[in-house]
Coordinates of C-alpha atoms in Angstrom, one line a residue:
Chain A
M1184 CA 14.7 -36.5 -43.5
N1185 CA 15.1 -32.8 -43.8
A1186 CA 17.0 -30.9 -46.6
S1187 CA 20.4 -31.1 -44.8
H1188 CA 20.0 -35.0 -44.6
H1189 CA 19.3 -35.0 -48.4
R1190 CA 22.3 -32.9 -49.1
W1191 CA 24.5 -35.3 -46.9
L1192 CA 23.1 -38.3 -48.8
H1193 CA 23.9 -36.7 -52.2
D1194 CA 27.4 -36.0 -51.0
Q1195 CA 27.9 -39.6 -49.9
L1196 CA 26.4 -41.4 -52.9
P1197 CA 29.4 -41.0 -55.3
Q1198 CA 31.8 -42.6 -52.7
W1199 CA 29.2 -45.4 -52.0
E1200 CA 29.1 -46.1 -55.7
R1201 CA 32.9 -46.3 -55.9
D1202 CA 32.9 -48.6 -52.9
S1203 CA 30.2 -50.7 -54.6
L1204 CA 27.9 -50.2 -51.6
V1205 CA 25.1 -49.2 -54.0
T1206 CA 24.7 -49.7 -57.7
A1207 CA 24.4 -46.7 -60.1
E1208 CA 20.8 -47.6 -60.5
N1209 CA 20.2 -47.6 -56.7
A1210 CA 22.0 -44.3 -56.4
A1211 CA 19.8 -42.8 -59.1
M1212 CA 16.7 -44.1 -57.3
L1213 CA 18.0 -42.6 -54.0
R1214 CA 18.7 -39.2 -55.7
H1215 CA 15.2 -39.2 -57.1
R1216 CA 13.6 -40.2 -53.8
H1217 CA 15.5 -37.7 -51.7
P1218 CA 16.0 -34.7 -54.0
V1219 CA 18.1 -31.7 -53.0
D1220 CA 15.9 -28.6 -53.6
D1221 CA 18.4 -25.7 -54.3
S1222 CA 15.5 -23.2 -54.5
Q1223 CA 15.2 -23.5 -50.7
P1224 CA 17.6 -21.3 -48.8
G1225 CA 20.2 -23.0 -46.7
V1226 CA 19.8 -22.3 -43.0
A1227 CA 23.0 -20.2 -42.9
Q1228 CA 22.0 -18.2 -46.0
L1229 CA 18.5 -17.6 -44.6
I1230 CA 19.7 -16.5 -41.2
M1231 CA 22.3 -14.2 -42.7
G1232 CA 19.7 -12.6 -45.1
A1233 CA 17.2 -12.1 -42.4
L1234 CA 19.9 -10.8 -40.0
G1235 CA 21.1 -8.3 -42.5
A1236 CA 17.6 -7.0 -43.1
L1237 CA 17.0 -6.9 -39.3
L1238 CA 20.1 -4.9 -38.8
I1239 CA 19.2 -2.4 -41.5
G1240 CA 15.7 -2.1 -40.0
A1241 CA 17.1 -1.7 -36.5
G1242 CA 19.5 1.0 -37.9
L1243 CA 16.6 2.8 -39.5
I1244 CA 14.7 2.8 -36.2
A1245 CA 17.8 4.1 -34.3
V1246 CA 18.3 6.9 -36.9
I1247 CA 14.6 7.8 -36.4
G1248 CA 15.0 7.6 -32.6
Y1249 CA 17.6 10.4 -32.8
N1250 CA 14.7 12.8 -33.6
W1251 CA 15.9 15.3 -36.2
D1252 CA 14.8 18.5 -34.6
D1253 CA 16.4 20.8 -37.2
F1254 CA 14.2 19.5 -40.0
T1255 CA 10.7 20.6 -40.8
R1256 CA 7.8 18.1 -40.4
P1257 CA 7.4 17.4 -44.1
V1258 CA 11.1 16.6 -44.4
R1259 CA 11.0 14.3 -41.4
L1260 CA 7.9 12.6 -42.9
L1261 CA 9.9 12.1 -46.1
F1262 CA 12.5 10.2 -44.0
A1263 CA 9.7 7.9 -42.9
F1264 CA 8.4 7.0 -46.3
L1265 CA 11.7 6.8 -48.3
P1266 CA 12.9 3.5 -46.7
L1267 CA 9.4 2.1 -47.2
L1268 CA 9.3 3.1 -50.8
S1269 CA 12.9 1.7 -51.4
S1270 CA 12.0 -1.6 -49.8
Q1271 CA 8.8 -1.9 -51.8
V1272 CA 10.7 -1.2 -55.1
F1273 CA 13.2 -3.9 -54.1
S1274 CA 10.5 -6.4 -53.3
S1275 CA 8.6 -5.7 -56.5
I1276 CA 11.8 -6.4 -58.5
V1277 CA 12.3 -9.7 -56.6
L1278 CA 8.7 -10.6 -57.2
R1279 CA 8.8 -9.9 -60.9
K1280 CA 12.0 -12.0 -61.3
G1281 CA 10.1 -14.9 -59.7
D1282 CA 11.9 -18.2 -59.3
S1283 CA 15.1 -17.0 -60.8
V1284 CA 15.9 -15.0 -57.6
A1285 CA 17.8 -16.8 -54.9
A1286 CA 15.6 -17.7 -51.9
W1287 CA 17.8 -15.7 -49.4
V1288 CA 17.3 -12.5 -51.6
R1289 CA 13.5 -13.1 -51.3
E1290 CA 13.8 -13.5 -47.6
T1291 CA 15.9 -10.3 -47.3
A1292 CA 13.4 -8.3 -49.4
A1293 CA 10.5 -9.4 -47.3
M1294 CA 12.2 -8.7 -44.0
L1295 CA 13.4 -5.3 -45.2
Q1296 CA 9.9 -4.3 -46.2
T1297 CA 8.5 -5.5 -42.9
M1298 CA 11.0 -3.5 -40.9
A1299 CA 10.5 -0.4 -43.1
T1300 CA 6.8 -0.6 -42.5
G1301 CA 7.2 -0.7 -38.8
A1302 CA 9.8 2.1 -38.9
C1303 CA 7.4 4.3 -41.0
I1304 CA 4.5 3.9 -38.5
A1305 CA 6.9 4.5 -35.6
L1306 CA 8.3 7.7 -37.1
V1307 CA 4.9 9.1 -38.0
S1308 CA 3.8 8.6 -34.4
Q1309 CA 7.0 10.2 -33.2
I1310 CA 6.6 13.3 -35.4
Y1311 CA 3.0 13.9 -34.0
H1312 CA 3.9 13.0 -30.4
L1313 CA 1.4 10.2 -30.4
G1314 CA 1.4 8.1 -27.3
G1315 CA -0.2 5.0 -28.5
Q1316 CA 0.1 1.5 -27.1
W1317 CA 2.6 -1.0 -28.1
P1318 CA -0.1 -3.7 -28.9
D1319 CA -1.9 -1.3 -31.2
F1320 CA 1.3 -0.5 -33.1
L1321 CA 2.2 -4.2 -33.2
F1322 CA -1.3 -5.1 -34.5
A1323 CA -1.1 -2.7 -37.4
W1324 CA 2.5 -3.8 -38.2
L1325 CA 1.8 -7.5 -38.2
L1326 CA -1.3 -7.2 -40.4
L1327 CA 0.6 -5.1 -42.9
S1328 CA 3.4 -7.6 -43.0
L1329 CA 1.4 -10.8 -43.2
P1330 CA 0.7 -10.7 -47.0
L1331 CA 4.5 -10.6 -47.6
V1332 CA 4.6 -14.2 -46.2
W1333 CA 2.2 -15.3 -48.9
L1334 CA 3.7 -13.4 -51.8
L1335 CA 7.4 -13.7 -51.1
R1336 CA 7.1 -17.1 -49.3
S1337 CA 9.2 -15.6 -46.5
T1338 CA 10.0 -17.9 -43.6
S1339 CA 11.5 -15.1 -41.5
V1340 CA 8.4 -12.8 -41.8
A1341 CA 6.3 -15.9 -41.0
I1342 CA 8.3 -16.3 -37.8
F1343 CA 8.0 -12.6 -37.0
Y1344 CA 4.2 -12.9 -37.6
L1345 CA 3.9 -15.9 -35.3
I1346 CA 5.8 -14.2 -32.5
A1347 CA 4.0 -10.9 -33.0
I1348 CA 0.5 -12.5 -32.8
A1349 CA 1.4 -14.3 -29.6
E1350 CA 2.9 -11.2 -28.1
W1351 CA -0.1 -9.1 -29.1
S1352 CA -2.5 -11.7 -27.6
I1353 CA -0.6 -11.7 -24.2
H1354 CA -0.7 -7.9 -24.1
Q1355 CA -4.5 -7.8 -24.8
C1356 CA -5.4 -9.8 -21.7
D1357 CA -6.7 -6.6 -20.0
L1358 CA -10.1 -6.9 -18.4
G1359 CA -12.7 -4.8 -20.2
K1360 CA -11.3 -5.3 -23.8
V1361 CA -14.0 -5.9 -26.4
W1362 CA -13.8 -9.5 -27.8
H1363 CA -12.7 -8.4 -31.3
H1364 CA -9.7 -6.6 -29.8
S1365 CA -8.8 -9.4 -27.4
P1366 CA -6.8 -12.7 -27.5
L1367 CA -10.0 -14.4 -28.5
I1368 CA -9.3 -13.5 -32.1
Y1369 CA -5.9 -15.3 -31.9
P1370 CA -7.2 -18.3 -33.9
L1371 CA -8.3 -16.0 -36.7
L1372 CA -4.9 -14.4 -36.7
L1373 CA -3.3 -17.8 -36.9
L1374 CA -5.6 -18.5 -39.9
G1375 CA -3.7 -15.8 -41.6
L1376 CA -0.9 -18.3 -42.2
F1377 CA -3.4 -20.8 -43.7
P1378 CA -1.1 -22.1 -46.4
F1379 CA 1.5 -22.9 -43.8
W1380 CA -0.9 -25.0 -41.6
P1381 CA 0.1 -28.5 -40.9
G1382 CA -2.0 -31.1 -42.6
L1383 CA -2.6 -29.2 -45.8
R1384 CA -1.0 -29.9 -49.1
L1385 CA 1.9 -27.5 -49.7
D1386 CA 4.3 -27.3 -52.6
K1387 CA 7.1 -27.7 -50.0
P1388 CA 6.9 -29.2 -46.5
L1389 CA 7.0 -26.8 -43.6
S1390 CA 10.3 -26.7 -41.7
V1391 CA 10.5 -28.3 -38.3
T1392 CA 11.7 -25.0 -36.8
L1393 CA 8.7 -23.2 -38.1
R1394 CA 6.4 -25.9 -36.8
W1395 CA 7.8 -25.5 -33.3
I1396 CA 7.5 -21.7 -33.4
M1397 CA 4.0 -22.1 -34.7
A1398 CA 3.1 -24.6 -31.9
W1399 CA 4.6 -22.3 -29.2
S1400 CA 2.8 -19.3 -30.6
A1401 CA -0.4 -21.3 -30.4
V1402 CA 0.3 -22.3 -26.8
F1403 CA 0.9 -18.6 -25.7
G1404 CA -1.9 -17.2 -28.0
L1405 CA -4.6 -19.7 -26.9
G1406 CA -3.4 -19.6 -23.3
A1407 CA -3.9 -15.8 -23.4
A1408 CA -7.4 -16.4 -24.8
A1409 CA -8.2 -18.8 -22.0
Y1410 CA -7.0 -16.4 -19.4
F1411 CA -8.9 -13.5 -21.0
A1412 CA -12.1 -15.5 -21.2
T1413 CA -11.8 -16.5 -17.6
Q1414 CA -11.3 -13.0 -16.2
Q1415 CA -14.1 -11.6 -18.4
H1416 CA -16.5 -14.3 -17.2
F1417 CA -15.8 -13.4 -13.5
D1418 CA -15.1 -9.7 -14.1
R1419 CA -12.0 -10.1 -12.1
S1420 CA -8.3 -10.4 -13.1
W1421 CA -7.3 -12.8 -10.4
G1422 CA -8.5 -16.1 -8.8
H1423 CA -10.3 -18.9 -10.6
E1424 CA -7.1 -20.7 -11.6
E1425 CA -9.1 -24.0 -11.7
V1426 CA -11.3 -22.6 -14.6
F1427 CA -8.1 -21.5 -16.4
F1428 CA -6.7 -25.0 -15.8
A1429 CA -9.9 -26.6 -17.3
L1430 CA -9.9 -24.3 -20.3
G1431 CA -6.2 -25.2 -20.8
A1432 CA -7.2 -28.9 -21.0
F1433 CA -9.8 -28.2 -23.7
T1434 CA -7.2 -26.1 -25.6
A1435 CA -4.6 -28.9 -25.3
A1436 CA -7.1 -31.5 -26.5
A1437 CA -7.9 -29.3 -29.6
I1438 CA -4.2 -28.7 -30.4
T1439 CA -3.4 -32.4 -30.0
L1440 CA -6.2 -33.6 -32.2
F1441 CA -5.5 -31.1 -34.9
P1442 CA -5.9 -33.0 -38.2
L1443 CA -2.8 -34.1 -40.0
S1444 CA -2.1 -35.3 -43.5
P1445 CA -1.0 -39.0 -44.1
N1446 CA 2.6 -37.8 -44.6
A1447 CA 2.6 -35.8 -41.4
L1448 CA 1.1 -38.7 -39.5
A1449 CA 4.0 -40.9 -40.4
A1450 CA 6.6 -38.3 -39.4
P1451 CA 8.5 -38.6 -36.1
S1452 CA 7.1 -37.0 -32.9
R1453 CA 9.6 -34.1 -33.0
H1454 CA 8.1 -33.0 -36.3
K1455 CA 4.7 -32.7 -34.6
P1456 CA 5.3 -30.2 -31.8
Q1457 CA 1.6 -29.6 -31.3
I1458 CA 1.2 -33.2 -30.2
V1459 CA 4.2 -33.2 -27.9
L1460 CA 3.1 -30.0 -26.2
G1461 CA -0.6 -31.1 -26.0
F1462 CA 0.4 -34.4 -24.5
L1463 CA 2.6 -32.8 -21.9
Y1464 CA -0.2 -30.5 -20.7
L1465 CA -2.9 -33.3 -20.7
L1466 CA -0.7 -35.7 -18.8
V1467 CA 0.2 -33.0 -16.2
F1468 CA -3.6 -32.2 -16.0
G1469 CA -4.4 -35.9 -15.6
I1470 CA -1.8 -36.7 -12.9
T1471 CA -2.7 -33.5 -11.0
N1472 CA -6.3 -34.6 -10.9
T1473 CA -5.5 -38.0 -9.4
F1474 CA -4.7 -36.3 -6.1
L1475 CA -7.6 -36.6 -3.7
E1476 CA -7.7 -32.9 -2.7
S1477 CA -7.9 -31.8 -6.3
G1478 CA -11.5 -33.1 -6.8
D1479 CA -13.2 -30.0 -5.6
D1480 CA -11.2 -27.7 -7.8
I1481 CA -11.8 -29.7 -11.0
V1482 CA -15.5 -29.9 -10.3
K1483 CA -15.6 -26.1 -9.8
G1484 CA -13.5 -25.5 -12.9
Y1485 CA -15.6 -27.7 -15.2
A1486 CA -18.9 -26.3 -13.8
A1487 CA -17.8 -22.7 -14.4
A1488 CA -16.3 -23.5 -17.8
A1489 CA -19.6 -25.0 -18.9
K1490 CA -21.1 -21.5 -18.7
M1491 CA -18.4 -19.8 -20.8
P1492 CA -18.8 -19.5 -24.6
W1493 CA -15.1 -19.8 -25.2
A1494 CA -15.1 -23.2 -23.5
W1495 CA -17.7 -24.4 -26.0
V1496 CA -15.7 -23.0 -28.9
L1497 CA -12.8 -25.2 -27.8
I1498 CA -15.0 -28.2 -27.1
A1499 CA -16.6 -27.9 -30.5
A1500 CA -13.2 -27.7 -32.2
A1501 CA -11.9 -30.6 -30.2
A1502 CA -15.0 -32.7 -31.1
M1503 CA -14.6 -32.0 -34.8
F1504 CA -11.0 -32.8 -34.7
A1505 CA -11.7 -36.0 -32.7
F1506 CA -14.1 -37.2 -35.3
Q1507 CA -11.4 -36.8 -38.0
A1508 CA -8.9 -38.5 -35.7
L1509 CA -11.3 -41.5 -35.4
R1510 CA -11.5 -41.7 -39.2
T1511 CA -7.8 -41.7 -39.5
H1512 CA -7.3 -44.2 -36.6
R1513 CA -5.1 -41.9 -34.5
W1514 CA -5.8 -44.0 -31.4
A1515 CA -2.9 -42.8 -29.2
V1516 CA -3.9 -39.2 -29.7
L1517 CA -7.5 -40.0 -29.0
A1518 CA -6.6 -41.9 -25.9
V1519 CA -4.6 -39.1 -24.4
S1520 CA -7.2 -36.5 -25.3
S1521 CA -9.8 -38.5 -23.5
I1522 CA -8.3 -37.4 -20.2
T1523 CA -10.4 -34.2 -20.6
L1524 CA -13.6 -36.3 -20.5
V1525 CA -13.0 -37.9 -17.1
P1526 CA -14.2 -35.0 -15.0
L1527 CA -17.4 -34.9 -17.2
V1528 CA -18.0 -38.5 -16.3
G1529 CA -17.3 -37.8 -12.7
L1530 CA -20.0 -35.1 -12.6
V1531 CA -22.5 -37.9 -13.0
F1532 CA -21.9 -38.6 -9.3
G1533 CA -23.5 -35.3 -8.4
T1534 CA -22.5 -34.1 -4.9
N1535 CA -20.0 -36.9 -4.6
A1536 CA -18.2 -35.9 -7.9
S1537 CA -15.3 -34.3 -6.2
A1538 CA -14.5 -37.5 -4.4
A1539 CA -15.1 -39.7 -7.4
I1540 CA -13.0 -37.8 -10.0
P1541 CA -9.5 -38.5 -8.6
W1542 CA -10.3 -42.2 -8.5
L1543 CA -11.8 -42.2 -12.0
M1544 CA -8.8 -40.3 -13.3
T1545 CA -6.4 -42.8 -11.7
L1546 CA -8.2 -45.7 -13.3
H1547 CA -8.3 -43.8 -16.6
L1548 CA -4.6 -43.1 -16.6
L1549 CA -3.9 -46.7 -15.7
A1550 CA -5.9 -47.9 -18.6
L1551 CA -4.3 -45.3 -20.8
G1552 CA -0.8 -46.3 -19.9
I1553 CA -1.5 -49.9 -20.6
T1554 CA -3.3 -49.0 -23.9
L1555 CA -0.3 -47.0 -25.2
I1556 CA 1.9 -50.0 -24.6
V1557 CA -0.5 -52.6 -26.0
L1558 CA -1.2 -50.6 -29.1
E1559 CA 2.5 -50.8 -30.1
F1560 CA 2.6 -54.6 -29.5
S1561 CA -0.6 -55.2 -31.5
G1562 CA 1.0 -53.7 -34.6
R1563 CA -0.7 -50.2 -34.3
R1564 CA 0.9 -46.9 -33.7
G1565 CA 1.3 -46.5 -29.9
A1566 CA 3.7 -44.9 -27.5
P1567 CA 5.1 -47.6 -25.3
R1568 CA 7.7 -45.5 -23.5
L1569 CA 5.1 -42.8 -22.8
G1570 CA 2.8 -45.5 -21.5
A1571 CA 5.4 -46.9 -19.2
A1572 CA 6.4 -43.4 -18.0
L1573 CA 2.8 -42.7 -17.3
L1574 CA 2.3 -45.8 -15.2
S1575 CA 5.5 -45.1 -13.3
I1576 CA 4.5 -41.5 -12.5
L1577 CA 1.0 -42.7 -11.5
L1578 CA 2.5 -45.2 -9.0
I1579 CA 4.9 -42.5 -7.6
A1580 CA 2.0 -40.1 -7.2
R1581 CA 0.0 -42.7 -5.3
M1582 CA 3.0 -43.6 -3.1
C1583 CA 3.4 -39.9 -2.3
E1584 CA -0.2 -39.6 -1.2
S1585 CA -0.2 -42.8 0.9
D1586 CA 0.6 -43.1 4.6
L1587 CA 3.3 -45.8 4.0
S1588 CA 6.6 -45.4 5.9
L1589 CA 9.6 -43.7 4.2
L1590 CA 11.3 -47.1 3.9
A1591 CA 8.4 -48.7 2.1
K1592 CA 8.1 -45.7 -0.2
G1593 CA 11.8 -45.7 -0.9
L1594 CA 11.8 -49.4 -1.8
A1595 CA 8.8 -49.0 -4.0
F1596 CA 10.5 -46.1 -5.9
I1597 CA 13.6 -48.3 -6.5
V1598 CA 11.4 -51.2 -7.8
I1599 CA 9.5 -48.9 -10.1
G1600 CA 12.8 -47.3 -11.3
V1601 CA 14.4 -50.7 -12.1
A1602 CA 11.2 -51.9 -13.9
F1603 CA 11.1 -48.8 -16.0
L1604 CA 14.8 -49.1 -17.0
I1605 CA 14.3 -52.8 -17.9
F1606 CA 11.3 -51.9 -20.0
N1607 CA 13.3 -49.1 -21.7
M1608 CA 16.1 -51.6 -22.5
F1609 CA 13.6 -54.1 -23.8
M1610 CA 12.0 -51.5 -26.1
G1611 CA 15.4 -50.4 -27.4
R1612 CA 16.3 -54.0 -28.3
L1613 CA 12.9 -54.6 -29.9
K1614 CA 13.3 -51.5 -32.0
A1615 CA 16.8 -52.5 -33.1
R1616 CA 15.6 -56.0 -34.0
L1617 CA 12.7 -54.6 -36.1
T1618 CA 15.0 -52.0 -37.8
H1619 CA 17.7 -54.6 -38.6
P1620 CA 15.9 -58.0 -39.1
Q1621 CA 18.2 -61.0 -38.6
P1622 CA 19.0 -63.0 -41.7
Chain B
M864 CA -1.9 -15.7 -63.5
K865 CA 1.6 -14.1 -63.3
A866 CA 0.0 -10.7 -62.9
L867 CA -2.0 -11.7 -59.8
P868 CA 0.9 -11.6 -57.3
L869 CA 2.0 -8.3 -58.6
I870 CA -1.5 -6.8 -58.3
L871 CA -1.7 -8.2 -54.8
F872 CA 1.7 -6.8 -54.0
A873 CA 0.6 -3.4 -55.3
L874 CA -2.5 -3.5 -53.0
I875 CA -0.4 -4.4 -50.0
S876 CA 2.1 -1.7 -50.7
L877 CA -0.8 0.8 -51.0
A878 CA -2.1 -0.4 -47.6
Q879 CA 1.3 0.0 -46.1
W880 CA 1.2 3.7 -47.2
A881 CA -2.4 4.2 -46.4
V882 CA -2.1 3.5 -42.7
P883 CA 0.5 6.1 -41.9
L884 CA -1.0 8.5 -44.4
S885 CA -4.4 8.4 -42.9
Q886 CA -2.8 9.1 -39.5
I887 CA -1.0 12.1 -41.0
F888 CA -4.1 13.4 -42.6
R889 CA -6.1 13.2 -39.3
Y890 CA -3.4 14.9 -37.3
E891 CA -2.6 17.6 -39.8
Q892 CA -6.4 18.4 -39.9
T893 CA -6.3 18.7 -36.1
L894 CA -3.2 20.9 -36.1
S895 CA -4.5 23.2 -38.7
K896 CA -8.2 23.4 -37.7
G897 CA -8.3 22.4 -34.1
T898 CA -8.9 24.6 -31.0
L899 CA -5.9 25.2 -28.8
I900 CA -6.3 24.1 -25.2
R901 CA -3.7 24.4 -22.4
L902 CA -3.3 21.7 -19.8
K903 CA -1.2 21.7 -16.6
C904 CA 1.0 18.7 -16.5
S905 CA 4.2 17.1 -15.4
A906 CA 6.8 15.7 -17.8
P907 CA 9.6 13.4 -16.7
D908 CA 12.1 12.0 -19.2
P909 CA 12.0 8.3 -20.1
Y910 CA 13.1 6.4 -23.3
D911 CA 11.3 4.4 -26.0
P912 CA 13.5 1.8 -27.7
L913 CA 11.6 2.3 -31.0
R914 CA 11.1 6.0 -31.0
G915 CA 13.9 7.5 -28.9
R916 CA 13.8 10.0 -26.1
Y917 CA 10.6 11.7 -25.0
L918 CA 9.0 13.6 -22.1
A919 CA 6.2 11.5 -20.5
V920 CA 3.4 14.1 -20.5
R921 CA 1.1 13.5 -17.6
P922 CA -1.8 16.1 -17.4
D923 CA -2.6 16.8 -13.7
Q924 CA -6.3 15.9 -14.2
D925 CA -7.0 12.3 -14.8
D926 CA -10.3 11.9 -12.9
V927 CA -13.5 13.2 -14.5
A928 CA -17.1 13.2 -13.4
I929 CA -19.4 11.0 -15.5
A930 CA -22.5 12.7 -17.0
K931 CA -25.7 11.4 -15.3
S932 CA -27.1 10.0 -18.6
A933 CA -23.8 8.1 -19.4
K934 CA -23.1 4.5 -18.5
L935 CA -19.4 3.8 -18.9
H936 CA -17.3 0.7 -18.2
R937 CA -13.6 -0.1 -18.1
G938 CA -11.7 0.0 -21.4
Q939 CA -14.5 2.0 -23.2
H940 CA -13.8 5.1 -25.2
A941 CA -15.6 8.2 -23.9
Y942 CA -15.9 11.8 -24.8
A943 CA -14.7 14.5 -22.3
T944 CA -16.2 18.0 -22.7
L945 CA -13.9 20.9 -21.9
K946 CA -14.1 24.1 -19.9
T947 CA -11.7 26.9 -19.3
G948 CA -10.8 27.8 -15.7
T949 CA -10.1 31.3 -14.3
D950 CA -6.4 30.8 -14.8
G951 CA -6.9 30.3 -18.6
L952 CA -6.1 26.6 -18.4
T953 CA -8.4 23.9 -19.7
V954 CA -10.0 21.3 -17.5
L955 CA -12.2 18.3 -18.4
D956 CA -15.8 19.0 -17.5
E957 CA -17.7 15.7 -17.7
L958 CA -17.6 12.4 -19.6
Q959 CA -20.2 11.3 -22.1
A960 CA -20.6 8.0 -23.8
E961 CA -21.4 9.6 -27.2
P962 CA -19.7 12.6 -28.9
P963 CA -21.4 15.9 -27.9
A964 CA -23.3 17.7 -30.7
S965 CA -21.4 20.9 -30.2
G966 CA -18.3 22.4 -28.5
D967 CA -14.9 21.0 -28.2
F968 CA -14.3 17.6 -26.7
V969 CA -11.5 15.0 -26.4
R970 CA -11.8 11.2 -26.9
V971 CA -10.3 9.4 -23.9
T972 CA -10.2 5.8 -22.6
V973 CA -11.9 4.9 -19.3
R974 CA -9.4 3.0 -17.1
W975 CA -11.9 2.4 -14.3
E976 CA -15.0 4.1 -12.9
S977 CA -16.2 4.4 -9.3
E978 CA -18.9 6.5 -7.6
G979 CA -19.8 8.7 -10.6
K980 CA -16.2 9.4 -11.5
A981 CA -13.9 7.8 -14.1
H982 CA -10.1 7.6 -14.1
I983 CA -9.1 8.2 -17.7
E984 CA -6.2 7.6 -20.1
W985 CA -5.4 10.7 -22.3
P986 CA -4.9 10.2 -26.0
F987 CA -1.3 11.6 -25.8
D988 CA 1.3 10.8 -23.2
R989 CA 4.6 11.7 -24.7
F990 CA 6.5 14.6 -26.3
Y991 CA 9.5 13.4 -28.3
L992 CA 12.8 15.2 -28.0
N993 CA 16.1 15.3 -29.8
E994 CA 18.6 12.9 -28.2
A995 CA 20.9 15.8 -27.5
L996 CA 18.2 17.8 -25.6
A997 CA 16.7 15.0 -23.6
P998 CA 19.4 14.7 -20.9
E999 CA 19.2 18.4 -20.4
A1000 CA 15.5 18.1 -19.7
D1001 CA 16.1 15.9 -16.7
K1002 CA 18.6 18.5 -15.2
W1003 CA 16.2 21.3 -16.0
F1004 CA 13.4 19.5 -14.2
A1005 CA 15.5 18.9 -11.1
E1006 CA 16.4 22.6 -10.9
S1007 CA 13.2 24.4 -12.0
I1008 CA 10.1 22.3 -11.5
R1009 CA 9.6 22.8 -7.8
G1010 CA 8.0 26.2 -8.4
S1011 CA 4.2 26.6 -8.7
K1012 CA 4.1 27.4 -12.4
G1013 CA 4.5 23.8 -13.8
V1014 CA 4.7 22.7 -17.4
I1015 CA 1.8 23.6 -19.7
A1016 CA 0.9 21.2 -22.6
E1017 CA -0.5 23.0 -25.6
V1018 CA -2.9 20.6 -27.4
R1019 CA -5.0 21.0 -30.5
V1020 CA -8.4 19.5 -30.4
H1021 CA -10.6 18.8 -33.4
H1022 CA -13.6 16.4 -33.5
G1023 CA -12.4 14.5 -30.5
T1024 CA -8.8 14.0 -31.8
A1025 CA -6.1 15.6 -29.6
V1026 CA -2.6 16.3 -30.9
L1027 CA 0.1 17.6 -28.5
E1028 CA 1.6 20.6 -30.2
N1029 CA 4.1 22.0 -27.7
L1030 CA 5.2 22.1 -24.1
T1031 CA 5.7 25.5 -22.5
F1032 CA 7.0 26.8 -19.2
D1033 CA 6.3 30.4 -18.2
G1034 CA 5.1 31.2 -21.7
K1035 CA 8.3 29.9 -23.4
S1036 CA 8.6 26.8 -25.6
F1037 CA 10.1 24.0 -23.6
R1038 CA 12.2 23.0 -26.6
E1039 CA 13.6 26.5 -26.9
I1040 CA 14.5 26.6 -23.2
L1041 CA 16.4 23.4 -23.6
K1042 CA 18.2 24.5 -26.8
Q1043 CA 19.4 27.7 -25.0
R1044 CA 20.7 25.6 -22.2
V1045 CA 22.6 23.3 -24.5
N1046 CA 24.1 26.1 -26.6

């Protein structure tokens, strides 16, 4: 339940008490269990505050863009520093007042200071006719804004930071960049938001929106790192998609296995975007590699990745996270992540590996689909619908590859579709029965 | 404990000042102590959403011979020594991996290298203009730039740092030419 659900509950409780649906004691327990935290900004308040700060910042930039030709350089420099100084004074007042300040005011102060910092750097570079590259400017800006997330606990600046580090990483994919000025440092930049990481004890839980933005930022940032590592290895900015695909699988495994706290483990899937996105990639990776002609590519991809340091960084991270996942019995996550191991097993077949891997992958996905269903029925945390979907897609993929007639394929698709719908209905009824036990 | 956030905030605020101030110090040093060099260039008129209208300054020379002792690769910073031609304009002489011990030089970025030559990226590429003057620049270019004179970039160079000071045409400040046309 998020904050808006809590508020809704608090609004309903008086009426429920009047209707004798709950006792006063029960209502008090519910209020205690699902408290409304008024120190947290409402979504509308937060958006309005951040939007106001953004508009002022954009206005500043537009005023700067006019280029005040009639003023001397020192006067124009004063224009650059005055908004920064004003925003710093405002933020310091907010900081000194501490918890007595409304959350949206804190957000506005942090966002204003962020925008004023960017505007100041931009104006200085305009006054001295500096060319400069957008990524260099962005890098300085995001680093100078990051501490505001910590001190003012600003969600909007955290969002700005997450988008900025992903954008910077994508821009730094150029061949020839040194590693410490390339997307390979994306994980370190993400570490900048350490207190916001999932799985750590926070004074307040991370919002679902921020989790999704963080997960997408990681997808783009780590994707850029994989692309950069591939082109650096081959000293070429094109080709070798199979290596990028393999690195993507290691990245997805590491993201999926990322350690979670017990509370986060119990949360619904939409609160764990890193798992949703990681699963998606790994399942597409797995299904693609069941096709017979894909064997050569995956062997080439894994063999080349084995010579790349970045691949080993990802494998080491995934192995550490997998160890923790074993300890916390995250079987479904471990099962899906194991898709990345199949090509390694296939390599045991030596020269025949490219022929063996698609078959091994098919068997593995078959076992995985069944496992995800069985886990749920054996009282553990599984993913029965995902398992059933996986089995269906696997069957469809095999049908597409087979030489059967169109009629046979069509009938098979209908049978699979009907079976899937029946399973879906069965799971829906089972869930309803478990949620509302019969008297 | 309550003082800690304020101390941290003060440090961050100082850092937010330090970055632009360090830039200002370096470029002021270059403008006051640097050697003036003059480069032939072209300068069309594009737009930067953050910093407004500017002329895209493109010096004619962007290929430089690599010194025999230097090994350069793509993306690396290199140091271009300067020499003055018979027409009084400056050209880049050769590229070195390390800053030369004497003489003026410019720090540039190697885009790619091939057969003893490197294609370079200059440390400046824009000359910002007032919004009212910028559209006039486009018209002026269309009317005047077909001649042989071309636009001259006046650049100050100091310890490898280059700051674009002015653009001139036929000895006149480009900004002044545009102002006269507007008025």
